Amino acid sequence: MTRTGHEFRSRCSIARSLEILGDRWTLLVVRDLMWHGKHTFQELQNSEERMPTNQLSQRLKRLMDWGLVSRKAYQDRPVRYRYELTDKGRALEPLLRQIMHWGYDNLGGGFYDPVHKKSLPAKQP
Amino acid sequence: MTRTGHEFRSRCSIARSLEILGDRWTLLVVRDLMWHGKHTFQELQNSEERMPTNQLSQRLKRLMDWGLVSRKAYQDRPVRYRYELTDKGRALEPLLRQIMHWGYDNLGGGFYDPVHKKSLPAKQP
DNA sequence: GAAGTGACTTTCTATATGAAAGTTACTCCA
DNA sequence: TGGAGTAACTTTCATATAGAAAGTCACTTC
């Protein structure tokens, strides 16, 4: 399913995925929606990495454009939104786990997210 | 294993991984080294996506800094290099497969790399 | 009526991206 | 002997994106 009006730079499905996911923030938003129970704009921007609000706004827009995230108003006057992953977004879970796994094994440990929220000892090479 | 002098922005292993891999090009270089038998500078920049040479140069440097790629001269006068994945780099294979898989399922098909080099029919949603 | 809250948007500077051309150190061929 | 070719970069430069900070809007609560 391609977004209307978008031309991919390549026929490779990895290159295509990277056009949407290939930056330092997008997958952190997905992580927070998937595992950390963060669903409002405020909650998302209060993550450890402190994403700038303009980027968060942009990324949420892009994720919605591509159908990975949807939102619905949880109140009117003023309208406020709750963001959630769609099926397409939830399908990123194995990918997220692989990234986490590689980082944990190869970049000196760190948090290992969905399993425990605490730090595990770094693997000794 | 952290690179000397580098401060990660977060303790999350996903955020850490994205500091190294989170852009539109890096994983394509890894893909080409891993599956497409491309090992020289020239071969790498002749990929379908036509990565600019300055970016390729930069990315190879970063990948070497982090120990995901190594190179050795395959000739002197003038010296020319052959790039290869290290174990740490090869450990990205499952991640690459997951990205490919997600893209294939969710972005209208495209090439499905290591298995066949030809296009498969797009999955109908 | 003043302060607070949530969800953004705007502004601004710095860094990164990408296209193109240039450089270096050769080899090969006429 | 000199001109063309080749591989691996580096440099230049215009444009785009990133990131910090402050501002806006539509309320609610004290």
PDB file of C-alpha atoms (C1' of nucleotides) in Angstrom:
ATOM      1  CA  MET A   1       0.000   0.000   0.000  1.00  0.00           C
ATOM      2  CA  THR A   2       1.688   3.163  -1.174  1.00  0.00           C
ATOM      3  CA  ARG A   3       0.640   6.603  -0.094  1.00  0.00           C
ATOM      4  CA  THR A   4      -1.043   8.413  -2.965  1.00  0.00           C
ATOM      5  CA  GLY A   5       1.347  10.695  -4.766  1.00  0.00           C
ATOM      6  CA  HIS A   6       4.486   9.225  -3.267  1.00  0.00           C
ATOM      7  CA  GLU A   7       7.257   7.920  -5.534  1.00  0.00           C
ATOM      8  CA  PHE A   8       9.673   5.583  -3.806  1.00  0.00           C
ATOM      9  CA  ARG A   9      13.312   6.086  -4.696  1.00  0.00           C
ATOM     10  CA  SER A  10      13.869   2.368  -5.142  1.00  0.00           C
ATOM     11  CA  ARG A  11      12.102  -0.942  -5.586  1.00  0.00           C
ATOM     12  CA  CYS A  12      13.954  -2.393  -2.610  1.00  0.00           C
ATOM     13  CA  SER A  13      11.630  -2.883   0.333  1.00  0.00           C
ATOM     14  CA  ILE A  14      14.406  -1.935   2.751  1.00  0.00           C
ATOM     15  CA  ALA A  15      15.043   1.358   0.976  1.00  0.00           C
ATOM     16  CA  ARG A  16      11.301   1.981   0.987  1.00  0.00           C
ATOM     17  CA  SER A  17      10.956   1.305   4.686  1.00  0.00           C
ATOM     18  CA  LEU A  18      13.824   3.656   5.399  1.00  0.00           C
ATOM     19  CA  GLU A  19      12.044   6.486   3.622  1.00  0.00           C
ATOM     20  CA  ILE A  20       9.448   6.349   6.376  1.00  0.00           C
ATOM     21  CA  LEU A  21      11.315   4.969   9.371  1.00  0.00           C
ATOM     22  CA  GLY A  22      14.892   5.998   8.630  1.00  0.00           C
ATOM     23  CA  ASP A  23      15.597   8.762  11.106  1.00  0.00           C
ATOM     24  CA  ARG A  24      16.533   9.153  14.752  1.00  0.00           C
ATOM     25  CA  TRP A  25      13.018   9.728  16.098  1.00  0.00           C
ATOM     26  CA  THR A  26      10.250   7.909  14.294  1.00  0.00           C
ATOM     27  CA  LEU A  27      10.841   4.499  15.819  1.00  0.00           C
ATOM     28  CA  LEU A  28      11.046   6.014  19.293  1.00  0.00           C
ATOM     29  CA  VAL A  29       7.512   7.295  18.875  1.00  0.00           C
ATOM     30  CA  VAL A  30       6.463   3.827  17.778  1.00  0.00           C
ATOM     31  CA  ARG A  31       8.286   2.344  20.783  1.00  0.00           C
ATOM     32  CA  ASP A  32       6.433   4.638  23.191  1.00  0.00           C
ATOM     33  CA  LEU A  33       3.066   3.915  21.634  1.00  0.00           C
ATOM     34  CA  MET A  34       3.767   0.186  21.524  1.00  0.00           C
ATOM     35  CA  TRP A  35       5.258  -0.495  24.935  1.00  0.00           C
ATOM     36  CA  HIS A  36       5.264   2.506  27.219  1.00  0.00           C
ATOM     37  CA  GLY A  37       1.615   3.418  27.396  1.00  0.00           C
ATOM     38  CA  LYS A  38       2.282   6.902  26.087  1.00  0.00           C
ATOM     39  CA  HIS A  39      -0.585   8.097  23.965  1.00  0.00           C
ATOM     40  CA  THR A  40      -0.947  11.847  24.244  1.00  0.00           C
ATOM     41  CA  PHE A  41       1.294  14.499  22.738  1.00  0.00           C
ATOM     42  CA  GLN A  42       2.476  15.473  26.191  1.00  0.00           C
ATOM     43  CA  GLU A  43       3.292  11.954  27.254  1.00  0.00           C
ATOM     44  CA  LEU A  44       5.203  11.303  24.061  1.00  0.00           C
ATOM     45  CA  GLN A  45       7.354  14.369  24.395  1.00  0.00           C
ATOM     46  CA  ASN A  46       8.206  13.600  28.008  1.00  0.00           C
ATOM     47  CA  SER A  47      10.205  10.521  27.049  1.00  0.00           C
ATOM     48  CA  GLU A  48      13.805  10.201  28.154  1.00  0.00           C
ATOM     49  CA  GLU A  49      15.093  11.434  24.799  1.00  0.00           C
ATOM     50  CA  ARG A  50      13.120  14.700  24.976  1.00  0.00           C
ATOM     51  CA  MET A  51      12.069  14.970  21.387  1.00  0.00           C
ATOM     52  CA  PRO A  52      11.472  18.549  20.247  1.00  0.00           C
ATOM     53  CA  THR A  53       7.774  19.311  19.911  1.00  0.00           C
ATOM     54  CA  ASN A  54       7.947  20.394  16.294  1.00  0.00           C
ATOM     55  CA  GLN A  55       9.549  17.100  15.341  1.00  0.00           C
ATOM     56  CA  LEU A  56       7.019  15.139  17.329  1.00  0.00           C
ATOM     57  CA  SER A  57       4.233  16.996  15.582  1.00  0.00           C
ATOM     58  CA  GLN A  58       5.786  16.290  12.188  1.00  0.00           C
ATOM     59  CA  ARG A  59       6.482  12.639  12.902  1.00  0.00           C
ATOM     60  CA  LEU A  60       2.962  11.999  14.144  1.00  0.00           C
ATOM     61  CA  LYS A  61       1.656  13.590  10.965  1.00  0.00           C
ATOM     62  CA  ARG A  62       3.859  11.398   8.792  1.00  0.00           C
ATOM     63  CA  LEU A  63       2.958   8.255  10.708  1.00  0.00           C
ATOM     64  CA  MET A  64      -0.719   9.113  10.255  1.00  0.00           C
ATOM     65  CA  ASP A  65      -0.210   9.846   6.541  1.00  0.00           C
ATOM     66  CA  TRP A  66       1.259   6.405   6.120  1.00  0.00           C
ATOM     67  CA  GLY A  67      -1.426   4.752   8.187  1.00  0.00           C
ATOM     68  CA  LEU A  68       0.819   3.500  10.978  1.00  0.00           C
ATOM     69  CA  VAL A  69      -0.842   5.658  13.610  1.00  0.00           C
ATOM     70  CA  SER A  70      -4.369   6.928  14.111  1.00  0.00           C
ATOM     71  CA  ARG A  71      -5.771   9.367  16.615  1.00  0.00           C
ATOM     72  CA  LYS A  72      -9.093  10.208  18.081  1.00  0.00           C
ATOM     73  CA  ALA A  73     -10.244  13.089  20.214  1.00  0.00           C
ATOM     74  CA  TYR A  74     -10.644  12.124  23.841  1.00  0.00           C
ATOM     75  CA  GLN A  75     -12.284  15.473  24.620  1.00  0.00           C
ATOM     76  CA  ASP A  76     -13.785  18.494  22.879  1.00  0.00           C
ATOM     77  CA  ARG A  77     -13.467  22.115  23.973  1.00  0.00           C
ATOM     78  CA  PRO A  78     -10.566  22.160  23.498  1.00  0.00           C
ATOM     79  CA  VAL A  79     -10.110  19.106  21.341  1.00  0.00           C
ATOM     80  CA  ARG A  80      -7.352  16.783  22.547  1.00  0.00           C
ATOM     81  CA  TYR A  81      -6.110  13.643  20.951  1.00  0.00           C
ATOM     82  CA  ARG A  82      -5.061  10.192  21.879  1.00  0.00           C
ATOM     83  CA  TYR A  83      -2.656   8.493  19.450  1.00  0.00           C
ATOM     84  CA  GLU A  84      -2.581   4.778  18.762  1.00  0.00           C
ATOM     85  CA  LEU A  85      -0.842   2.337  16.487  1.00  0.00           C
ATOM     86  CA  THR A  86      -2.846   0.787  13.695  1.00  0.00           C
ATOM     87  CA  ASP A  87      -2.311  -2.853  12.675  1.00  0.00           C
ATOM     88  CA  LYS A  88       0.323  -1.670  10.216  1.00  0.00           C
ATOM     89  CA  GLY A  89       2.058   0.133  13.049  1.00  0.00           C
ATOM     90  CA  ARG A  90       1.801  -2.784  15.429  1.00  0.00           C
ATOM     91  CA  ALA A  91       3.374  -4.941  12.730  1.00  0.00           C
ATOM     92  CA  LEU A  92       6.620  -3.128  13.547  1.00  0.00           C
ATOM     93  CA  GLU A  93       6.987  -4.956  16.832  1.00  0.00           C
ATOM     94  CA  PRO A  94       9.393  -7.674  15.633  1.00  0.00           C
ATOM     95  CA  LEU A  95      11.508  -5.026  13.944  1.00  0.00           C
ATOM     96  CA  LEU A  96      11.638  -2.955  17.120  1.00  0.00           C
ATOM     97  CA  ARG A  97      12.671  -6.031  19.067  1.00  0.00           C
ATOM     98  CA  GLN A  98      15.482  -6.736  16.632  1.00  0.00           C
ATOM     99  CA  ILE A  99      16.838  -3.200  16.866  1.00  0.00           C
ATOM    100  CA  MET A 100      16.683  -3.352  20.629  1.00  0.00           C
ATOM    101  CA  HIS A 101      18.376  -6.692  20.655  1.00  0.00           C
ATOM    102  CA  TRP A 102      21.202  -5.615  18.394  1.00  0.00           C
ATOM    103  CA  GLY A 103      21.770  -2.428  20.370  1.00  0.00           C
ATOM    104  CA  TYR A 104      21.758  -4.309  23.623  1.00  0.00           C
ATOM    105  CA  ASP A 105      24.289  -6.851  22.405  1.00  0.00           C
ATOM    106  CA  ASN A 106      26.528  -4.448  20.528  1.00  0.00           C
ATOM    107  CA  LEU A 107      26.359  -1.036  22.158  1.00  0.00           C
ATOM    108  CA  GLY A 108      27.119  -1.783  25.757  1.00  0.00           C
ATOM    109  CA  GLY A 109      23.794  -2.906  27.172  1.00  0.00           C
ATOM    110  CA  GLY A 110      21.351  -0.196  28.166  1.00  0.00           C
ATOM    111  CA  PHE A 111      17.654  -0.630  28.717  1.00  0.00           C
ATOM    112  CA  TYR A 112      16.055  -3.655  27.273  1.00  0.00           C
ATOM    113  CA  ASP A 113      12.561  -2.405  26.970  1.00  0.00           C
ATOM    114  CA  PRO A 114       9.442  -4.458  26.761  1.00  0.00           C
ATOM    115  CA  VAL A 115      10.729  -7.262  28.964  1.00  0.00           C
ATOM    116  CA  HIS A 116      12.038  -5.321  31.940  1.00  0.00           C
ATOM    117  CA  LYS A 117      12.162  -1.588  32.372  1.00  0.00           C
ATOM    118  CA  LYS A 118      15.309  -1.852  34.359  1.00  0.00           C
ATOM    119  CA  SER A 119      18.841  -2.015  33.062  1.00  0.00           C
ATOM    120  CA  LEU A 120      20.457  -5.395  32.560  1.00  0.00           C
ATOM    121  CA  PRO A 121      24.186  -5.837  33.012  1.00  0.00           C
ATOM    122  CA  ALA A 122      26.065  -5.167  29.811  1.00  0.00           C
ATOM    123  CA  LYS A 123      27.044  -8.269  27.915  1.00  0.00           C
ATOM    124  CA  GLN A 124      30.773  -8.891  28.060  1.00  0.00           C
ATOM    125  CA  PRO A 125      32.292  -9.504  24.668  1.00  0.00           C
TER     126      PRO A 125
ATOM    127  CA  MET B   1      30.864  -1.744  23.622  1.00  0.00           C
ATOM    128  CA  THR B   2      30.675   2.008  23.306  1.00  0.00           C
ATOM    129  CA  ARG B   3      32.918   4.036  21.064  1.00  0.00           C
ATOM    130  CA  THR B   4      35.420   5.976  23.145  1.00  0.00           C
ATOM    131  CA  GLY B   5      34.291   9.523  23.730  1.00  0.00           C
ATOM    132  CA  HIS B   6      30.705   8.981  22.663  1.00  0.00           C
ATOM    133  CA  GLU B   7      27.849   9.877  24.999  1.00  0.00           C
ATOM    134  CA  PHE B   8      24.575   8.235  24.101  1.00  0.00           C
ATOM    135  CA  ARG B   9      21.521  10.453  24.419  1.00  0.00           C
ATOM    136  CA  SER B  10      19.562   7.732  26.210  1.00  0.00           C
ATOM    137  CA  ARG B  11      19.908   4.446  28.031  1.00  0.00           C
ATOM    138  CA  CYS B  12      17.392   2.829  25.685  1.00  0.00           C
ATOM    139  CA  SER B  13      19.081   0.369  23.371  1.00  0.00           C
ATOM    140  CA  ILE B  14      16.705   1.313  20.553  1.00  0.00           C
ATOM    141  CA  ALA B  15      17.582   4.995  20.864  1.00  0.00           C
ATOM    142  CA  ARG B  16      21.251   4.026  20.921  1.00  0.00           C
ATOM    143  CA  SER B  17      20.999   1.908  17.819  1.00  0.00           C
ATOM    144  CA  LEU B  18      19.233   4.732  16.020  1.00  0.00           C
ATOM    145  CA  GLU B  19      22.139   7.069  16.702  1.00  0.00           C
ATOM    146  CA  ILE B  20      24.234   4.850  14.443  1.00  0.00           C
ATOM    147  CA  LEU B  21      21.722   3.299  12.067  1.00  0.00           C
ATOM    148  CA  GLY B  22      18.928   5.872  12.067  1.00  0.00           C
ATOM    149  CA  ASP B  23      19.168   7.488   8.655  1.00  0.00           C
ATOM    150  CA  ARG B  24      18.166   6.798   5.079  1.00  0.00           C
ATOM    151  CA  TRP B  25      21.491   5.333   3.912  1.00  0.00           C
ATOM    152  CA  THR B  26      23.450   3.406   6.503  1.00  0.00           C
ATOM    153  CA  LEU B  27      21.413   0.218   6.368  1.00  0.00           C
ATOM    154  CA  LEU B  28      21.534   0.215   2.578  1.00  0.00           C
ATOM    155  CA  VAL B  29      25.324   0.059   2.764  1.00  0.00           C
ATOM    156  CA  VAL B  30      24.995  -2.825   5.205  1.00  0.00           C
ATOM    157  CA  ARG B  31      22.502  -4.495   2.861  1.00  0.00           C
ATOM    158  CA  ASP B  32      24.891  -4.259  -0.088  1.00  0.00           C
ATOM    159  CA  LEU B  33      27.820  -5.593   1.905  1.00  0.00           C
ATOM    160  CA  MET B  34      25.711  -8.369   3.376  1.00  0.00           C
ATOM    161  CA  TRP B  35      23.796  -9.662   0.393  1.00  0.00           C
ATOM    162  CA  HIS B  36      24.782  -8.042  -2.865  1.00  0.00           C
ATOM    163  CA  GLY B  37      28.483  -8.806  -3.072  1.00  0.00           C
ATOM    164  CA  LYS B  38      29.343  -5.110  -3.260  1.00  0.00           C
ATOM    165  CA  HIS B  39      32.629  -4.454  -1.543  1.00  0.00           C
ATOM    166  CA  THR B  40      34.414  -1.550  -3.199  1.00  0.00           C
ATOM    167  CA  PHE B  41      33.544   2.113  -3.017  1.00  0.00           C
ATOM    168  CA  GLN B  42      32.560   2.088  -6.658  1.00  0.00           C
ATOM    169  CA  GLU B  43      30.344  -0.950  -6.372  1.00  0.00           C
ATOM    170  CA  LEU B  44      28.587   0.487  -3.341  1.00  0.00           C
ATOM    171  CA  GLN B  45      27.805   3.771  -5.003  1.00  0.00           C
ATOM    172  CA  ASN B  46      26.442   2.090  -8.095  1.00  0.00           C
ATOM    173  CA  SER B  47      23.463   0.664  -6.228  1.00  0.00           C
ATOM    174  CA  GLU B  48      19.966   1.395  -7.409  1.00  0.00           C
ATOM    175  CA  GLU B  49      19.544   4.223  -4.902  1.00  0.00           C
ATOM    176  CA  ARG B  50      22.639   6.109  -6.160  1.00  0.00           C
ATOM    177  CA  MET B  51      23.990   7.293  -2.871  1.00  0.00           C
ATOM    178  CA  PRO B  52      26.033  10.503  -3.138  1.00  0.00           C
ATOM    179  CA  THR B  53      29.749   9.801  -2.814  1.00  0.00           C
ATOM    180  CA  ASN B  54      30.298  12.181   0.080  1.00  0.00           C
ATOM    181  CA  GLN B  55      27.610  10.425   2.076  1.00  0.00           C
ATOM    182  CA  LEU B  56      28.983   7.010   1.217  1.00  0.00           C
ATOM    183  CA  SER B  57      32.406   8.127   2.352  1.00  0.00           C
ATOM    184  CA  GLN B  58      30.981   9.473   5.603  1.00  0.00           C
ATOM    185  CA  ARG B  59      28.862   6.408   6.295  1.00  0.00           C
ATOM    186  CA  LEU B  60      31.716   4.006   5.700  1.00  0.00           C
ATOM    187  CA  LYS B  61      33.810   6.025   8.126  1.00  0.00           C
ATOM    188  CA  ARG B  62      31.119   5.909  10.766  1.00  0.00           C
ATOM    189  CA  LEU B  63      30.543   2.211  10.285  1.00  0.00           C
ATOM    190  CA  MET B  64      34.281   1.629  10.690  1.00  0.00           C
ATOM    191  CA  ASP B  65      34.417   3.874  13.764  1.00  0.00           C
ATOM    192  CA  TRP B  66      31.733   1.750  15.367  1.00  0.00           C
ATOM    193  CA  GLY B  67      33.368  -1.481  14.319  1.00  0.00           C
ATOM    194  CA  LEU B  68      30.590  -2.712  12.047  1.00  0.00           C
ATOM    195  CA  VAL B  69      32.730  -2.584   8.930  1.00  0.00           C
ATOM    196  CA  SER B  70      36.428  -3.115   8.290  1.00  0.00           C
ATOM    197  CA  ARG B  71      38.464  -2.582   5.165  1.00  0.00           C
ATOM    198  CA  LYS B  72      41.730  -3.795   3.776  1.00  0.00           C
ATOM    199  CA  ALA B  73      43.746  -2.685   0.793  1.00  0.00           C
ATOM    200  CA  TYR B  74      43.410  -5.052  -2.128  1.00  0.00           C
ATOM    201  CA  GLN B  75      46.178  -3.225  -3.989  1.00  0.00           C
ATOM    202  CA  ASP B  76      48.896  -0.637  -3.429  1.00  0.00           C
ATOM    203  CA  ARG B  77      49.987   2.043  -5.869  1.00  0.00           C
ATOM    204  CA  PRO B  78      47.390   3.441  -5.677  1.00  0.00           C
ATOM    205  CA  VAL B  79      45.911   1.936  -2.563  1.00  0.00           C
ATOM    206  CA  ARG B  80      42.370   0.656  -3.015  1.00  0.00           C
ATOM    207  CA  TYR B  81      40.126  -0.848  -0.429  1.00  0.00           C
ATOM    208  CA  ARG B  82      37.716  -3.668  -0.046  1.00  0.00           C
ATOM    209  CA  TYR B  83      35.038  -3.189   2.635  1.00  0.00           C
ATOM    210  CA  GLU B  84      33.567  -5.988   4.688  1.00  0.00           C
ATOM    211  CA  LEU B  85      31.187  -6.467   7.554  1.00  0.00           C
ATOM    212  CA  THR B  86      32.632  -7.479  10.898  1.00  0.00           C
ATOM    213  CA  ASP B  87      30.794  -9.895  13.189  1.00  0.00           C
ATOM    214  CA  LYS B  88      29.071  -6.917  14.783  1.00  0.00           C
ATOM    215  CA  GLY B  89      27.952  -5.822  11.327  1.00  0.00           C
ATOM    216  CA  ARG B  90      26.829  -9.270  10.293  1.00  0.00           C
ATOM    217  CA  ALA B  91      24.773  -9.397  13.481  1.00  0.00           C
ATOM    218  CA  LEU B  92      22.443  -6.921  11.760  1.00  0.00           C
ATOM    219  CA  GLU B  93      21.109  -9.564   9.409  1.00  0.00           C
ATOM    220  CA  PRO B  94      17.944 -10.425  11.372  1.00  0.00           C
ATOM    221  CA  LEU B  95      17.177  -6.731  11.708  1.00  0.00           C
ATOM    222  CA  LEU B  96      17.617  -6.182   7.991  1.00  0.00           C
ATOM    223  CA  ARG B  97      15.297  -9.098   7.297  1.00  0.00           C
ATOM    224  CA  GLN B  98      12.652  -7.628   9.566  1.00  0.00           C
ATOM    225  CA  ILE B  99      12.807  -4.240   7.877  1.00  0.00           C
ATOM    226  CA  MET B 100      12.577  -5.867   4.489  1.00  0.00           C
ATOM    227  CA  HIS B 101       9.685  -7.997   5.603  1.00  0.00           C
ATOM    228  CA  TRP B 102       7.734  -5.091   7.042  1.00  0.00           C
ATOM    229  CA  GLY B 103       8.320  -2.986   3.947  1.00  0.00           C
ATOM    230  CA  TYR B 104       7.305  -5.799   1.683  1.00  0.00           C
ATOM    231  CA  ASP B 105       4.084  -6.451   3.569  1.00  0.00           C
ATOM    232  CA  ASN B 106       3.144  -2.830   4.184  1.00  0.00           C
ATOM    233  CA  LEU B 107       4.518  -0.686   1.380  1.00  0.00           C
ATOM    234  CA  GLY B 108       3.239  -2.392  -1.694  1.00  0.00           C
ATOM    235  CA  GLY B 109       5.728  -5.177  -2.283  1.00  0.00           C
ATOM    236  CA  GLY B 110       8.936  -4.296  -4.048  1.00  0.00           C
ATOM    237  CA  PHE B 111      12.116  -6.319  -4.069  1.00  0.00           C
ATOM    238  CA  TYR B 112      12.493  -8.927  -1.427  1.00  0.00           C
ATOM    239  CA  ASP B 113      16.216  -9.144  -1.353  1.00  0.00           C
ATOM    240  CA  PRO B 114      18.281 -11.994  -0.105  1.00  0.00           C
ATOM    241  CA  VAL B 115      15.873 -14.685  -1.183  1.00  0.00           C
ATOM    242  CA  HIS B 116      15.210 -13.685  -4.779  1.00  0.00           C
ATOM    243  CA  LYS B 117      16.513 -10.683  -6.606  1.00  0.00           C
ATOM    244  CA  LYS B 118      13.363 -10.420  -8.594  1.00  0.00           C
ATOM    245  CA  SER B 119      10.173  -8.704  -7.628  1.00  0.00           C
ATOM    246  CA  LEU B 120       7.415 -10.681  -6.015  1.00  0.00           C
ATOM    247  CA  PRO B 121       3.790  -9.767  -6.604  1.00  0.00           C
ATOM    248  CA  ALA B 122       2.585  -7.194  -4.113  1.00  0.00           C
ATOM    249  CA  LYS B 123       0.595  -8.638  -1.260  1.00  0.00           C
ATOM    250  CA  GLN B 124      -3.063  -7.697  -1.529  1.00  0.00           C
ATOM    251  CA  PRO B 125      -4.399  -6.252   1.700  1.00  0.00           C
TER     252      PRO B 125
ATOM    253  C1'  DG C   1      -9.132  37.720  36.552  1.00  0.00           C
ATOM    254  C1'  DA C   2      -4.823  35.130  37.068  1.00  0.00           C
ATOM    255  C1'  DA C   3      -2.534  30.883  36.646  1.00  0.00           C
ATOM    256  C1'  DG C   4      -2.422  26.467  34.710  1.00  0.00           C
ATOM    257  C1'  DT C   5      -2.872  22.769  31.087  1.00  0.00           C
ATOM    258  C1'  DG C   6      -2.458  20.270  26.675  1.00  0.00           C
ATOM    259  C1'  DA C   7      -1.467  20.431  22.015  1.00  0.00           C
ATOM    260  C1'  DC C   8       0.541  22.433  19.004  1.00  0.00           C
ATOM    261  C1'  DT C   9       3.014  26.245  15.809  1.00  0.00           C
ATOM    262  C1'  DT C  10       6.490  29.577  14.924  1.00  0.00           C
ATOM    263  C1'  DT C  11      11.015  31.297  14.848  1.00  0.00           C
ATOM    264  C1'  DC C  12      15.719  30.829  14.385  1.00  0.00           C
ATOM    265  C1'  DT C  13      20.334  28.903  14.100  1.00  0.00           C
ATOM    266  C1'  DA C  14      23.094  24.859  13.198  1.00  0.00           C
ATOM    267  C1'  DT C  15      23.820  20.724  11.033  1.00  0.00           C
ATOM    268  C1'  DA C  16      22.904  17.373   7.372  1.00  0.00           C
ATOM    269  C1'  DT C  17      21.662  16.190   2.733  1.00  0.00           C
ATOM    270  C1'  DG C  18      22.467  15.678  -2.122  1.00  0.00           C
ATOM    271  C1'  DA C  19      24.179  17.170  -6.748  1.00  0.00           C
ATOM    272  C1'  DA C  20      28.148  18.230  -9.095  1.00  0.00           C
ATOM    273  C1'  DA C  21      32.741  18.972  -9.919  1.00  0.00           C
ATOM    274  C1'  DG C  22      37.505  18.492  -8.525  1.00  0.00           C
ATOM    275  C1'  DT C  23      41.664  15.801  -6.806  1.00  0.00           C
ATOM    276  C1'  DT C  24      45.111  12.147  -6.430  1.00  0.00           C
ATOM    277  C1'  DA C  25      47.666   8.436  -7.836  1.00  0.00           C
ATOM    278  C1'  DC C  26      48.236   5.594 -10.566  1.00  0.00           C
ATOM    279  C1'  DT C  27      47.822   2.169 -15.382  1.00  0.00           C
ATOM    280  C1'  DC C  28      47.217   1.414 -20.165  1.00  0.00           C
ATOM    281  C1'  DC C  29      47.533   2.299 -24.874  1.00  0.00           C
ATOM    282  C1'  DA C  30      49.202   4.755 -29.169  1.00  0.00           C
TER     283       DA C  30
ATOM    284  C1'  DT D   1      55.628  10.930 -23.958  1.00  0.00           C
ATOM    285  C1'  DG D   2      51.420  12.106 -23.461  1.00  0.00           C
ATOM    286  C1'  DG D   3      46.465  11.595 -23.295  1.00  0.00           C
ATOM    287  C1'  DA D   4      42.537   8.721 -21.710  1.00  0.00           C
ATOM    288  C1'  DG D   5      40.866   5.959 -18.223  1.00  0.00           C
ATOM    289  C1'  DT D   6      39.939   4.273 -13.459  1.00  0.00           C
ATOM    290  C1'  DA D   7      39.097   3.958  -8.411  1.00  0.00           C
ATOM    291  C1'  DA D   8      38.522   6.301  -4.373  1.00  0.00           C
ATOM    292  C1'  DC D   9      37.722   9.946  -2.488  1.00  0.00           C
ATOM    293  C1'  DT D  10      37.207  15.308  -1.141  1.00  0.00           C
ATOM    294  C1'  DT D  11      35.366  19.800  -1.866  1.00  0.00           C
ATOM    295  C1'  DT D  12      31.917  23.061  -2.856  1.00  0.00           C
ATOM    296  C1'  DC D  13      27.509  24.832  -2.480  1.00  0.00           C
ATOM    297  C1'  DA D  14      22.480  25.318  -2.391  1.00  0.00           C
ATOM    298  C1'  DT D  15      18.725  23.405  -0.082  1.00  0.00           C
ATOM    299  C1'  DA D  16      16.467  20.722   3.544  1.00  0.00           C
ATOM    300  C1'  DT D  17      16.042  19.007   8.055  1.00  0.00           C
ATOM    301  C1'  DA D  18      17.175  19.128  13.072  1.00  0.00           C
ATOM    302  C1'  DG D  19      16.763  20.968  17.435  1.00  0.00           C
ATOM    303  C1'  DA D  20      16.213  24.656  21.050  1.00  0.00           C
ATOM    304  C1'  DA D  21      13.226  28.010  22.636  1.00  0.00           C
ATOM    305  C1'  DA D  22       9.405  30.751  22.850  1.00  0.00           C
ATOM    306  C1'  DG D  23       4.729  31.753  21.478  1.00  0.00           C
ATOM    307  C1'  DT D  24      -0.324  30.668  20.594  1.00  0.00           C
ATOM    308  C1'  DC D  25      -4.960  28.980  21.426  1.00  0.00           C
ATOM    309  C1'  DA D  26      -8.796  27.279  23.796  1.00  0.00           C
ATOM    310  C1'  DC D  27     -10.148  26.216  27.391  1.00  0.00           C
ATOM    311  C1'  DT D  28     -10.519  24.962  33.102  1.00  0.00           C
ATOM    312  C1'  DT D  29      -9.684  25.782  37.817  1.00  0.00           C
ATOM    313  C1'  DC D  30      -8.477  28.639  41.712  1.00  0.00           C
TER     314       DC D  30
END
